[in-house]
Coordinates of C-alpha atoms in Angstrom, one line a residue:
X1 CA 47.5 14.2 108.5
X2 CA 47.4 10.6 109.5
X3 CA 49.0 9.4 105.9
X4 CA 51.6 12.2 106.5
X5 CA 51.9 10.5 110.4
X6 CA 52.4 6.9 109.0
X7 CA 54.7 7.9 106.1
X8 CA 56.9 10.1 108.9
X9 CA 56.7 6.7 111.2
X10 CA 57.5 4.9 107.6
X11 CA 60.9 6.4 107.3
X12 CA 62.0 6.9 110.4
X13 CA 61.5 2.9 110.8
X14 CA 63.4 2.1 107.5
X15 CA 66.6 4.1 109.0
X16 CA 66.2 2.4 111.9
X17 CA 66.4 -1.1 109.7
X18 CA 68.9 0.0 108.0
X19 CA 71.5 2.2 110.6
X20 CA 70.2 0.5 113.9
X21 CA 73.1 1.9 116.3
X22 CA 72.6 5.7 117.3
X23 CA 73.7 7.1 120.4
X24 CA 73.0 10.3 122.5
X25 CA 75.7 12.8 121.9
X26 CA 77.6 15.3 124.1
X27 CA 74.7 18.1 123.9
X28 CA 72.0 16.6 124.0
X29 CA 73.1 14.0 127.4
X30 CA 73.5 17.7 129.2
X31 CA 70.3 18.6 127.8
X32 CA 69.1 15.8 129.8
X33 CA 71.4 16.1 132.9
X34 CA 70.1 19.6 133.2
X35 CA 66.7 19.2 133.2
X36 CA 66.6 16.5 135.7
X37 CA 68.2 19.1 138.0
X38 CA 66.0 21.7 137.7
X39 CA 64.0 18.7 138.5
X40 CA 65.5 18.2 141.9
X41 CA 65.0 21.9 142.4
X42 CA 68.7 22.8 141.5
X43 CA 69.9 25.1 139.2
X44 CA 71.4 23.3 136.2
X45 CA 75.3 23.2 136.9
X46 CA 77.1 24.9 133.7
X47 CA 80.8 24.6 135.7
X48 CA 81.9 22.1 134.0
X49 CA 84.9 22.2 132.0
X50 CA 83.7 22.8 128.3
X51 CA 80.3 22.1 129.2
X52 CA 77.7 22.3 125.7
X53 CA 76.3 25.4 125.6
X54 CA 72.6 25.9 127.1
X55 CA 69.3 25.5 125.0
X56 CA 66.2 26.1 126.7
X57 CA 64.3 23.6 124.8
X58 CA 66.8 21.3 125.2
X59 CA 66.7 21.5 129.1
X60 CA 63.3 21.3 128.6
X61 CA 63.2 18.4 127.3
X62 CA 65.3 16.6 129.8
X63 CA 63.0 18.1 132.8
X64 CA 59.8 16.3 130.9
X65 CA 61.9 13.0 130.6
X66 CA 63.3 13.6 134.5
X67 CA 60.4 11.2 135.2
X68 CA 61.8 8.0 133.1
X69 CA 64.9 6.0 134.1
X70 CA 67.8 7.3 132.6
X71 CA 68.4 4.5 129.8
X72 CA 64.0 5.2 129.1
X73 CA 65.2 9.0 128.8
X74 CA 68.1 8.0 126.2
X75 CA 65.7 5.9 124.4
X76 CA 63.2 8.5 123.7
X77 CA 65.7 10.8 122.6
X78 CA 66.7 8.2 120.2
X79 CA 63.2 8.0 119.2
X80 CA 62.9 11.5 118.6
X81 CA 66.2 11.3 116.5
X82 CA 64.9 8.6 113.7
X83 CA 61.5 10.3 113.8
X84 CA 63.2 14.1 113.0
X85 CA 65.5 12.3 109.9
X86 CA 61.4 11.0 109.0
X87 CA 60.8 14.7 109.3
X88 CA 62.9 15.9 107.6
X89 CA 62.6 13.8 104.6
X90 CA 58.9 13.8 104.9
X91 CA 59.1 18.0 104.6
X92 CA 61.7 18.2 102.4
X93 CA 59.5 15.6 99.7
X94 CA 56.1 17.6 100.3
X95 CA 57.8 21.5 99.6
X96 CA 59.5 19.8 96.4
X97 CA 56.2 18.8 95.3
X98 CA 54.7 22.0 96.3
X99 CA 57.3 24.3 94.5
X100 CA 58.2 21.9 91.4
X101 CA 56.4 18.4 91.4
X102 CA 55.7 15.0 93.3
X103 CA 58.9 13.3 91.3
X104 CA 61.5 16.3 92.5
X105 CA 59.9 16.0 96.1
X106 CA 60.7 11.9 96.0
X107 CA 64.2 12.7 94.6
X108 CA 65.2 15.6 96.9
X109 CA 64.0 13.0 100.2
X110 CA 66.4 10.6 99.0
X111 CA 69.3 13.1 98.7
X112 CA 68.8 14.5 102.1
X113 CA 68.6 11.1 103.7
X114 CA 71.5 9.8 101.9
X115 CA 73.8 12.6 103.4
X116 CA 76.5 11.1 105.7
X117 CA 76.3 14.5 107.6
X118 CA 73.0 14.5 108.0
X119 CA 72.6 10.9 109.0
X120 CA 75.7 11.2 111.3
X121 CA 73.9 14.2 113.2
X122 CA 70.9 12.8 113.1
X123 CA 71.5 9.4 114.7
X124 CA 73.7 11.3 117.3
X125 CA 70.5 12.7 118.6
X126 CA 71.6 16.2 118.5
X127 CA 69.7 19.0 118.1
X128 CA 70.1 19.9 114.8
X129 CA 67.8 17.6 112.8
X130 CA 64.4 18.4 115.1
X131 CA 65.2 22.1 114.6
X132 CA 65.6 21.8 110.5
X133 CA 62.5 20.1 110.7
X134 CA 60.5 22.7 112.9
X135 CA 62.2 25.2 110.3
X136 CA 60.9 23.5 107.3
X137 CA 57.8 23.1 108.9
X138 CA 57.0 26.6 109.1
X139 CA 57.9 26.6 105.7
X140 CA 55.5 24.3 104.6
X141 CA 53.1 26.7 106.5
X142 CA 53.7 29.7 104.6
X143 CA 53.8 27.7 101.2
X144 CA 50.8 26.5 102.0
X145 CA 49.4 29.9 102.8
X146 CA 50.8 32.5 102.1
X147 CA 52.1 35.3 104.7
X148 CA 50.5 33.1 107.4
X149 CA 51.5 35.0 110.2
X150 CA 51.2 33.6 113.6
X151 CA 51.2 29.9 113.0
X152 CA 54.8 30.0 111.2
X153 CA 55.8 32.4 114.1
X154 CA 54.6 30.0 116.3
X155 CA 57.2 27.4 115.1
X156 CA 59.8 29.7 115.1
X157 CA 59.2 30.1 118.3
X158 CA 60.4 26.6 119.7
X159 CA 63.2 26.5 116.8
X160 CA 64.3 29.6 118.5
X161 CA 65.1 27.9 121.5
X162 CA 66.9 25.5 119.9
X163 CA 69.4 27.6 117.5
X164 CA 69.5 31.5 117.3
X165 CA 69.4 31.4 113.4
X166 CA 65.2 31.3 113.8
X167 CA 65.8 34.5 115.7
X168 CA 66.9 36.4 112.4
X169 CA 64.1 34.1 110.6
X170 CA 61.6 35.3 112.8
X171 CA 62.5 38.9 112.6
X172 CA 63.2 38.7 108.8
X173 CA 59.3 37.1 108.6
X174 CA 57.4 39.7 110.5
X175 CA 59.3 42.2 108.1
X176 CA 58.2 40.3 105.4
X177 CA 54.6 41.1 106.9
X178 CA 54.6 44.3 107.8
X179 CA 56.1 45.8 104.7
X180 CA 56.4 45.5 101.3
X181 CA 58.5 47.2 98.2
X182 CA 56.7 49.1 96.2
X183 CA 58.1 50.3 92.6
X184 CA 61.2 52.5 92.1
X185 CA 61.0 56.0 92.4
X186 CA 59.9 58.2 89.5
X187 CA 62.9 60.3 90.2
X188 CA 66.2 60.2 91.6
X189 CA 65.3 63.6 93.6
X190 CA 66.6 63.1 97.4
X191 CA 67.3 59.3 96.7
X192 CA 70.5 59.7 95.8
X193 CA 72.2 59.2 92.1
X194 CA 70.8 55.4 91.6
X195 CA 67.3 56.7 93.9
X196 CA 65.6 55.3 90.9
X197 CA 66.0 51.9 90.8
X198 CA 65.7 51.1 94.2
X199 CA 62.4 49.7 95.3
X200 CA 60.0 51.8 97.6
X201 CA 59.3 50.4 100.6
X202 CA 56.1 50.8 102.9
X203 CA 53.9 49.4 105.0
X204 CA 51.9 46.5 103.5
X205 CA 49.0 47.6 105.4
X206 CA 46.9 44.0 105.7
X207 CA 47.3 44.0 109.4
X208 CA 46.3 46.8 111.9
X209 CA 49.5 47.8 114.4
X210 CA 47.6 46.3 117.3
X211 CA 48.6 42.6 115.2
X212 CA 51.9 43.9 113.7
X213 CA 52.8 44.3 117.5
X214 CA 51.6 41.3 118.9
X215 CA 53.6 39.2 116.3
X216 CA 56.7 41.7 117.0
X217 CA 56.9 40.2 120.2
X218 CA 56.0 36.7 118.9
X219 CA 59.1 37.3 116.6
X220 CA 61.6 38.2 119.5
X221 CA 59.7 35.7 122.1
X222 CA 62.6 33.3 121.7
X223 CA 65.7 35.3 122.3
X224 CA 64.0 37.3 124.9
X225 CA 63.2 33.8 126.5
X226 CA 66.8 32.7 126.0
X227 CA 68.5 35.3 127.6
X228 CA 65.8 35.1 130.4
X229 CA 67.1 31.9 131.2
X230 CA 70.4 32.6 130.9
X231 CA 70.3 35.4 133.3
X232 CA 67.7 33.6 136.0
X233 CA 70.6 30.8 135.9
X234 CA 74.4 32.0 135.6
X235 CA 73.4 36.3 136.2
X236 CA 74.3 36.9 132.9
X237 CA 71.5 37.4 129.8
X238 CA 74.4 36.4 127.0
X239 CA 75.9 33.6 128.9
X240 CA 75.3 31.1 126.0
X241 CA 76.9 33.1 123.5
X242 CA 79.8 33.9 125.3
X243 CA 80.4 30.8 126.5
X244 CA 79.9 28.8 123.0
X245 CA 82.8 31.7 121.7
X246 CA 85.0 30.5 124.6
X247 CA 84.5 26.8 124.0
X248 CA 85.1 27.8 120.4
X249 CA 88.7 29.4 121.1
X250 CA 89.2 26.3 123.8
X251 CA 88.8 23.6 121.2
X252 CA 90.6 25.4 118.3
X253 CA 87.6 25.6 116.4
X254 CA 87.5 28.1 113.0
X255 CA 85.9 31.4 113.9
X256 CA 85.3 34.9 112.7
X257 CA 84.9 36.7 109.4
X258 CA 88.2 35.8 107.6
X259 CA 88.0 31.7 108.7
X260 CA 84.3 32.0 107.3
X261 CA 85.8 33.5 104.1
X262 CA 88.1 30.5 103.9
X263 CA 86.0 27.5 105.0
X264 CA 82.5 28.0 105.4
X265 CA 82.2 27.1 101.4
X266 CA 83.6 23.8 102.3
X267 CA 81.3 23.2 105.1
X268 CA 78.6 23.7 102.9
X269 CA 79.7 21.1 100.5
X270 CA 80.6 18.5 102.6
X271 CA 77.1 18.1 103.4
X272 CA 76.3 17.1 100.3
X273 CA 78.1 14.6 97.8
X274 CA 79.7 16.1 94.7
X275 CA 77.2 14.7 92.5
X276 CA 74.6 16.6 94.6
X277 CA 76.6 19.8 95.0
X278 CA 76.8 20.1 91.2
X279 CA 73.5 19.1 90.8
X280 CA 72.1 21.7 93.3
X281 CA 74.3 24.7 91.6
X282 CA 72.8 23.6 88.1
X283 CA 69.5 23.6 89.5
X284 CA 69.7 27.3 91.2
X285 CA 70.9 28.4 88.2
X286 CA 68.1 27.3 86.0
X287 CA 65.2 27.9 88.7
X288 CA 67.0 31.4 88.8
X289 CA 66.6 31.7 85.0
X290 CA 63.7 29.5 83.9
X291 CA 61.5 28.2 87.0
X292 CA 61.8 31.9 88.7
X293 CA 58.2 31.5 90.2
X294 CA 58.7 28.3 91.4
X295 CA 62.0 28.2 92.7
X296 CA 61.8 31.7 94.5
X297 CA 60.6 31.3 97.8
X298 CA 63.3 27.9 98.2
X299 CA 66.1 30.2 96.8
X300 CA 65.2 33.4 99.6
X301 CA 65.0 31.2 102.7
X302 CA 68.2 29.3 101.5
X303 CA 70.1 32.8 101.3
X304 CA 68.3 34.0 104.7
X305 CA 69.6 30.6 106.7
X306 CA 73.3 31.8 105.0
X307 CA 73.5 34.7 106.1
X308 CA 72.0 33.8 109.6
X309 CA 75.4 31.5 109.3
X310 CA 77.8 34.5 108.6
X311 CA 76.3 36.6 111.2
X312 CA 76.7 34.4 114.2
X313 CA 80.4 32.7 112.3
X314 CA 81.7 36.5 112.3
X315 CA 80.2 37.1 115.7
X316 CA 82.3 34.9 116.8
X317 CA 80.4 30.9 116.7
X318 CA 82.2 27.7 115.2
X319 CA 82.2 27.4 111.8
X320 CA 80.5 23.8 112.1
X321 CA 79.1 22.0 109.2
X322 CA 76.3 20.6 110.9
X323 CA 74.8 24.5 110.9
X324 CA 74.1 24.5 107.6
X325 CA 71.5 21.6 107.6
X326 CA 69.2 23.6 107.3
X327 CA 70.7 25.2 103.8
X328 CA 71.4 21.7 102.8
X329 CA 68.2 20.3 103.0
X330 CA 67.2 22.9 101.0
X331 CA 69.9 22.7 98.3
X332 CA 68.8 19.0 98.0
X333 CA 65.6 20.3 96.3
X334 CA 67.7 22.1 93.9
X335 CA 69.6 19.6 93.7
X336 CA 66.8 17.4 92.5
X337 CA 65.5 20.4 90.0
X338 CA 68.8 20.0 88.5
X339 CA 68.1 16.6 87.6
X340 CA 64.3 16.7 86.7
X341 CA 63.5 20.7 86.2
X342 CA 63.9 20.3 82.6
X343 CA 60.5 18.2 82.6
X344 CA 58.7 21.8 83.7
X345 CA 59.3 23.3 80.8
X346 CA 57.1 23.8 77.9
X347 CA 57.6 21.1 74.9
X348 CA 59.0 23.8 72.6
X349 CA 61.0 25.4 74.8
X350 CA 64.4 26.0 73.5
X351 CA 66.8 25.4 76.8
X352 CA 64.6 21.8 77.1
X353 CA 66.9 19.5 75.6
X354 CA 69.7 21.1 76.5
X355 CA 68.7 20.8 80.2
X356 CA 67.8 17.4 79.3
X357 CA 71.6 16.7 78.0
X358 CA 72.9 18.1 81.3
X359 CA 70.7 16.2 83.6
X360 CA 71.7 13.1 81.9
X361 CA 75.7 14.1 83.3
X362 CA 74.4 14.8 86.3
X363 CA 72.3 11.0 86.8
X364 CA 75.7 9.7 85.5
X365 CA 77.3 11.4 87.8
X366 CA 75.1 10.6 90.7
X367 CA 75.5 6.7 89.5
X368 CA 78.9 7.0 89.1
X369 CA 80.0 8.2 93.0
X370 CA 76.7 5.9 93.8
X371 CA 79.3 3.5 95.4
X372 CA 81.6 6.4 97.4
X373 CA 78.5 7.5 99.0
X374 CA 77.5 4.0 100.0
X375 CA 80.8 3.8 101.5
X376 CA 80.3 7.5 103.3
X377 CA 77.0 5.8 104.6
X378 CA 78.2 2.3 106.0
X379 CA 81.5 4.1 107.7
X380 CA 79.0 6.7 109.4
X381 CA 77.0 3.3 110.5
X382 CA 80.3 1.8 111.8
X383 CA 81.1 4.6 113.6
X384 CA 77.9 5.4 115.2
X385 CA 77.8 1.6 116.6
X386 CA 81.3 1.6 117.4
X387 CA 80.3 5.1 119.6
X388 CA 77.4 3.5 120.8
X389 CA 78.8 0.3 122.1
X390 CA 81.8 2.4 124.1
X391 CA 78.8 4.2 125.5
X392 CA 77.1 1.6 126.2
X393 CA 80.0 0.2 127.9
X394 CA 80.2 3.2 129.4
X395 CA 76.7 3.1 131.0
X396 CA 77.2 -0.1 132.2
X397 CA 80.3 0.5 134.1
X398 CA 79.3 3.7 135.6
X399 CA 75.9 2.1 137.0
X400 CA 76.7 -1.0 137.8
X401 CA 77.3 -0.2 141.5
X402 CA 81.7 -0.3 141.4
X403 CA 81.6 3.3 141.4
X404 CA 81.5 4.5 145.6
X405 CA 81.2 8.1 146.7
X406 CA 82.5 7.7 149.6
X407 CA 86.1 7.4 148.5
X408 CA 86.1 10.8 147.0
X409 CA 85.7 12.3 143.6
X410 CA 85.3 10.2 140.0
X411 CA 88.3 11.5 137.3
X412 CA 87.7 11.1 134.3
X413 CA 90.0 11.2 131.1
X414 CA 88.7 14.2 128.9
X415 CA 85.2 16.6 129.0
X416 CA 83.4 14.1 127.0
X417 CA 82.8 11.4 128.8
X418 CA 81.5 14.5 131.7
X419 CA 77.9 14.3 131.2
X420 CA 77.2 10.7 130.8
X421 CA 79.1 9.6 134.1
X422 CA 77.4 12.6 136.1
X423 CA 74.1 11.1 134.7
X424 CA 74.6 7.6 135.8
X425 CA 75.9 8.4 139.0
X426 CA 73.8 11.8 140.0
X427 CA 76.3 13.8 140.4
X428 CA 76.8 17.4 140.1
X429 CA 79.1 17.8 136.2
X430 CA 81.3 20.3 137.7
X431 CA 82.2 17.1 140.8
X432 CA 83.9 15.0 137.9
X433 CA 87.6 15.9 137.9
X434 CA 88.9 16.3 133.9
X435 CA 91.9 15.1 133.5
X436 CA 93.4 14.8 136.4
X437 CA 94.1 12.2 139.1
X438 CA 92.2 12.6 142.7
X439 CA 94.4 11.7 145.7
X440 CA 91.5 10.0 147.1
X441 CA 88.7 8.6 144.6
X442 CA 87.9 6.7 141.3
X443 CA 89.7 6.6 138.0
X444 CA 87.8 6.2 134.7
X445 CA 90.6 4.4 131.9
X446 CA 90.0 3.3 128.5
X447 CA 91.0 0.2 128.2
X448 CA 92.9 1.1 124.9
X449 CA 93.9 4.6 123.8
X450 CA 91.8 3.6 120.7
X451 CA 88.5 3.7 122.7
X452 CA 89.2 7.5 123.1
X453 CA 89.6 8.3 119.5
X454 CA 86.8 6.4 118.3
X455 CA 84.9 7.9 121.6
X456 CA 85.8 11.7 120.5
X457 CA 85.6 11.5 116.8
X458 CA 88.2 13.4 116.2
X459 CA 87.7 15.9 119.1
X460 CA 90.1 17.7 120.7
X461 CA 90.0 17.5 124.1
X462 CA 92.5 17.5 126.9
X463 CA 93.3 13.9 127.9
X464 CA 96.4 12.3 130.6
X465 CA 99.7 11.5 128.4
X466 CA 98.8 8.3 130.2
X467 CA 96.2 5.8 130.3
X468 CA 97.7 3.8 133.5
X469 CA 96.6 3.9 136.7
X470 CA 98.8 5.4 139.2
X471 CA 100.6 3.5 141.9
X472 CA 98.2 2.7 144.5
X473 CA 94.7 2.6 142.5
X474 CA 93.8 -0.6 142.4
X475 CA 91.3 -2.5 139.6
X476 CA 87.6 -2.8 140.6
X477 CA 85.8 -3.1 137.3
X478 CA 86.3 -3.2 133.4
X479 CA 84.6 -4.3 130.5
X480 CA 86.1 -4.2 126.7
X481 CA 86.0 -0.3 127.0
X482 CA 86.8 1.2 130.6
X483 CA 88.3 0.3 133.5
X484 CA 87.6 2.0 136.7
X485 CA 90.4 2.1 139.8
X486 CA 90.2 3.4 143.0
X487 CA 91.4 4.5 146.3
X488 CA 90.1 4.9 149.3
X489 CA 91.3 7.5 152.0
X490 CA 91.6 4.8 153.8
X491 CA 94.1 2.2 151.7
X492 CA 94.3 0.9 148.8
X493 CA 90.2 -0.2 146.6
X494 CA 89.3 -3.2 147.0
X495 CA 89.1 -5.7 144.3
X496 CA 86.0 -6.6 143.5
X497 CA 85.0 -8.9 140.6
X498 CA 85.2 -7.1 137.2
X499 CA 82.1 -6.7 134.8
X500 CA 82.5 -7.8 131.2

């Protein structure tokens, strides 16, 4: 446990070394916001326009932290981000070497970590990367011992709270406890005309009902907890998922069964490079074939986590990249069989060398786009410090006392930039005026339409055609990102002197 500590520690200090700018990200600064008002005794204000859809753990989180300044808060969160990306590598190394060896488990860490996606989401402290790594915990669990039970439940659990695709893993597991398939049918009599191949199932009969009960309700703990939550705060039990299908239709985002048709293959294989795309299909196709044993458990939850993915993309969730994590973390264990799998075969064996021939492609391969996905890697760095230093600037500006209620509302220029100013300032998310311009009040301005694109990545959200202040607002603080203007009910702001 305490090598398994230090090596976690290990790698999550190496990605530090080598990508030290992260920032806290859209859901997770709500995450925070929210649980320091629950804090105060409030209930957490979801009015906001486009405000990140509600996780229970994730306001959880942010009432523990409610204690710490806000920059401490932030910083933990960061924290928590380098040491789930350690994690993650960490779990993804130890079920490679518990599936297919120590060399495949070294190989398929370095795939994962190498990801842009994965290190982009990662060092944006969202949620994704700590639940993967609570998933592949539980995973570990059961590889470890076999139909476990509670304790892989008991992850679940938490992951639950995070993402809804543990709720089908839950339920799928406690199936996989309570029953198993027994052979086909002697006959096809009252089974229909193929009755006979179809396996027989039944109850597995290794845990008495009282247990198969408790662990039901383990299972379905976590939506039941969700919609708890969501019905103690807004009235209704499904707020989350209704609201994450409106945000979804607000921002444009792909949806639905036909959209999933169309791109949910490519938001699979942008998580990975093509090298390790290829790789991974070569090496399901061989563990399918020739490492059956080994690669069967991998190959299940990998299919279980995709079809978690079309049920909640049909139902009607984004068809994000950044959901399939999970899958891709996975996949880079096949992806690493395809390059060393032929080295568990038997000497003799006849598909040997020509696996070996094919893995020799694939290295090349790998070494060839080597360079593109250094390139993938250092423009993710750039763009997570350029993030972080707008929010920083952001911070800065917000809290460093120019900002005065007492003049009226704060506008702001899109939803984005909605939680991190009603966290500096206190506020209420729903006070912040998006993309409008108060009569009375203060005026949040990029100090170059450029701040905005680099600030949204590419998002899509409702911004003023104009970045000028209106007639009357008067300059009271910048820095090489914002500018803030005000006006007072009673005449024009005063000008105070400007922070840099």
């Amino acid at each position: 446990m305490a090598a398994a500590a230090l090596a976690i520690v290990a790698i999550g200090a190496a990605l530090w070394l080598l990508f030290p700018r992260a920032y806290l990200s859209y859901d997770p600064t709500y995450g925070i916001l929210w649980g320091r008002e629950i804090t105060r005794g409030l209930t957490p204000d979801y009015g906001a326009i486009l405000a990140s859809t509600p996780h229970p753990a994730g306001d959880l989180i942010g009432f523990l932290t409610s204690w710490l300044s806000v920059p401490d808060a932030i910083s933990i969160s960061l924290v928590v981000a380098y040491l789930s990306l350690g994690l993650t590598a960490y779990l993804v190394f130890r079920l490679g070497a518990l599936w297919f060896d120590r060399w495949i488990g070294v190989v398929a860490a370095v795939i994962v970590l190498s990801a842009e996606a994965v290190l982009f989401d990662g060092l944006r402290a969202g949620i994704d990367l700590p639940f993967v790594a609570i998933c592949l915990g539980a995973l570990l669990v059961e590889t470890k011992r076999p139909r476990a039970g509670w304790p892989v439940l008991a992850l679940l659990v938490p992951a639950g709270l995070l993402r809804p695709d543990a709720w089908f893993f839950a339920c799928a597991y406690w199936l996989y406890l309570a029953v198993e398939l027994g052979p086909p049918r002697a006959s096809a009599e009252g089974a229909g005309r193929f009755g006979h191949l179809m396996p027989r199932p039944g109850w597995r009969g290794e845990r008495s009902n009282r247990e198969l009960v408790l662990l039901g309700l383990l299972a379905l703990s976590a939506p039941l907890i969700w919609a708890g939550f969501d019905l103690v705060i807004t009235g209704n039990p499904l707020y989350s998922f209704t609201g994450t299908q409106s945000s979804a239709e607000a921002l444009g985002r792909e949806r639905g069964p036909v959209d999933l048709i169309l791109d949910g293959p490519h938001a699979l294989a942008s998580l990975l490079q093509w090298s390790a795309a290829i790789s991974a299909l070569v090496g399901v196709a061989f563990g399918v074939t020739l490492l059956r044993s080994r690669a069967a458990r991998g190959l299940l939850v990998t299919a279980l986590g995709l079809i978690a993915f079309a049920i909640l993309s049909s139902a009607g969730m984004p068809i994000l990249s950044r959901y399939l994590v999970l899958d891709g973390a996975l996949l880079s264990i096949f992806a690493a069989v395809g390059l060393l799998g032929w080295r568990l075969l038997p000497g003799g064996h006849r598909w040997r060398r020509r696996w070996l021939v094919l893995a020799a492609f694939l290295l090349a391969l790998f070494l060839v786009l080597l360079p593109r996905q250094w390139k993938l890697d250092s423009e993710a760095a750039d763009k997570l410090g350029e993030q972080d230093r707008i929010e920083s600037d952001l911070s800065s500006l917000i809290e460093g006392g120019a900002y005065r209620q007492a003049c009226g509302p704060i506008a702001v220029p899109g939803f984005p930039e909605v939680p991190r100013v009603a966290l500096g300032l206190g506020i209420r998310p729903s006070q912040v005026i998006v993309a409008g311009v108060p009569a009375h009040g203060t005026l949040l301005v990029p100090a170059d339409p450029a701040i905005r694109n680099l600030y949204l990545t590419g998002s899509t959200a409702p911004v003023r055609s104009s970045y000028a202040a209106p007639s009357g607002f008067s300059l009271v603080a910048r820095n090489s990102s914002w500018k803030l203007y005000e006006r007072c009910a009673g005449g024009g702001g005063q000008q105070r002197p400007s922070s840099s």
